Amino acid sequence: MGDIVPVVQQIPVRVLLVTPLLLLFFVGLMVRVYRGKSAELYNQAAKLPLEE
């Protein structure tokens, strides 16, 4: 465990800040795309005639 500390201290602060932001950005993008597709599928299904 003590071997990790010097490696982490060598990583620039910018990298430590940007990496989680990029991760959040991509997760948000995936959620938007998923919600858009599910809404589109729902709208298509809503227009179908009901089976009797």
Coordinates of N, CA and C in Angstrom, one line a residue:
M1 N 0.8 -1.2 0.0 CA 0.0 0.0 0.0 C 0.9 1.2 0.0
G2 N 2.0 1.2 0.7 CA 2.9 2.3 0.7 C 3.5 2.6 -0.6
D3 N 3.6 1.7 -1.5 CA 4.2 1.9 -2.8 C 3.3 2.8 -3.7
I4 N 2.0 2.8 -3.4 CA 1.1 3.6 -4.3 C 1.2 5.1 -4.1
V5 N 1.5 5.5 -2.8 CA 1.5 6.9 -2.5 C 2.5 7.8 -3.3
P6 N 3.7 7.4 -3.5 CA 4.6 8.2 -4.4 C 4.1 8.3 -5.8
V7 N 3.5 7.3 -6.3 CA 3.0 7.3 -7.7 C 1.8 8.3 -7.8
V8 N 0.9 8.3 -6.8 CA -0.2 9.2 -6.8 C 0.3 10.6 -6.7
Q9 N 1.3 10.9 -5.9 CA 1.8 12.2 -5.7 C 2.5 12.8 -7.0
Q10 N 2.9 11.9 -7.9 CA 3.5 12.3 -9.1 C 2.5 12.7 -10.2
I11 N 1.2 12.3 -10.0 CA 0.2 12.6 -11.0 C -0.2 14.1 -10.8
P12 N -0.2 14.9 -11.9 CA -0.6 16.3 -11.8 C -2.0 16.5 -11.3
V13 N -2.3 17.6 -10.6 CA -3.6 17.9 -10.1 C -4.6 18.0 -11.2
R14 N -4.2 18.5 -12.4 CA -5.1 18.6 -13.5 C -5.7 17.3 -13.9
V15 N -4.8 16.3 -13.9 CA -5.3 14.9 -14.3 C -6.3 14.4 -13.3
L16 N -6.0 14.6 -12.1 CA -6.9 14.1 -11.0 C -8.3 14.9 -11.1
L17 N -8.3 16.1 -11.6 CA -9.6 16.8 -11.7 C -10.3 16.5 -13.0
V18 N -9.6 16.4 -14.1 CA -10.2 16.2 -15.4 C -10.8 14.8 -15.5
T19 N -10.1 13.8 -15.0 CA -10.5 12.4 -15.2 C -11.9 12.1 -14.7
P20 N -12.3 12.5 -13.4 CA -13.6 12.3 -13.0 C -14.7 13.1 -13.8
L21 N -14.2 14.3 -14.2 CA -15.2 15.2 -15.0 C -15.5 14.5 -16.4
L22 N -14.5 13.9 -17.0 CA -14.7 13.2 -18.3 C -15.6 12.0 -18.0
L23 N -15.4 11.3 -16.9 CA -16.2 10.1 -16.6 C -17.7 10.6 -16.4
L24 N -17.9 11.6 -15.7 CA -19.3 12.2 -15.5 C -19.9 12.6 -16.8
F25 N -19.1 13.2 -17.7 CA -19.6 13.7 -19.0 C -20.1 12.5 -19.8
F26 N -19.3 11.4 -19.9 CA -19.7 10.3 -20.7 C -20.9 9.6 -20.1
V27 N -20.9 9.5 -18.8 CA -22.1 8.8 -18.1 C -23.3 9.6 -18.4
G28 N -23.3 11.0 -18.3 CA -24.4 11.8 -18.6 C -24.8 11.7 -20.1
L29 N -23.8 11.6 -21.0 CA -24.1 11.4 -22.4 C -24.8 10.1 -22.7
M30 N -24.4 9.0 -22.0 CA -25.0 7.7 -22.2 C -26.5 7.8 -21.7
V31 N -26.7 8.4 -20.5 CA -28.0 8.5 -20.0 C -28.9 9.3 -20.9
R32 N -28.4 10.4 -21.5 CA -29.3 11.2 -22.4 C -29.6 10.3 -23.7
V33 N -28.7 9.6 -24.2 CA -28.9 8.8 -25.4 C -29.9 7.7 -25.1
Y34 N -29.7 7.1 -23.9 CA -30.6 6.0 -23.5 C -32.0 6.5 -23.3
R35 N -32.2 7.6 -22.6 CA -33.5 8.1 -22.4 C -34.2 8.6 -23.7
G36 N -33.4 9.1 -24.6 CA -33.9 9.5 -25.9 C -34.4 8.4 -26.7
K37 N -33.7 7.3 -26.7 CA -34.1 6.1 -27.4 C -35.3 5.4 -26.8
S38 N -35.4 5.4 -25.5 CA -36.5 4.8 -24.8 C -37.8 5.6 -25.0
A39 N -37.6 6.9 -25.0 CA -38.8 7.8 -25.3 C -39.3 7.6 -26.7
E40 N -38.3 7.5 -27.6 CA -38.7 7.3 -29.0 C -39.5 6.0 -29.2
L41 N -39.0 4.9 -28.5 CA -39.7 3.6 -28.6 C -41.0 3.7 -28.0
Y42 N -41.1 4.4 -26.9 CA -42.4 4.6 -26.2 C -43.4 5.3 -27.1
N43 N -43.0 6.3 -27.8 CA -43.9 7.1 -28.6 C -44.3 6.2 -29.8
Q44 N -43.4 5.4 -30.3 CA -43.8 4.5 -31.4 C -44.8 3.5 -31.0
A45 N -44.6 3.0 -29.8 CA -45.6 2.0 -29.2 C -46.9 2.6 -28.9
A46 N -46.9 3.9 -28.5 CA -48.1 4.5 -28.1 C -49.0 4.8 -29.3
K47 N -48.5 4.8 -30.5 CA -49.3 5.1 -31.7 C -49.9 3.8 -32.3
L48 N -49.4 2.6 -31.8 CA -49.9 1.4 -32.3 C -51.4 1.2 -31.9
P49 N -52.2 0.6 -32.7 CA -53.6 0.3 -32.3 C -53.6 -0.7 -31.2
L50 N -54.6 -0.6 -30.3 CA -54.7 -1.6 -29.2 C -55.3 -2.9 -29.8
E51 N -54.8 -4.0 -29.3 CA -55.3 -5.3 -29.7 C -56.6 -5.6 -28.9
E52 N -57.6 -6.1 -29.5 CA -58.8 -6.4 -28.8 C -59.0 -7.9 -28.7

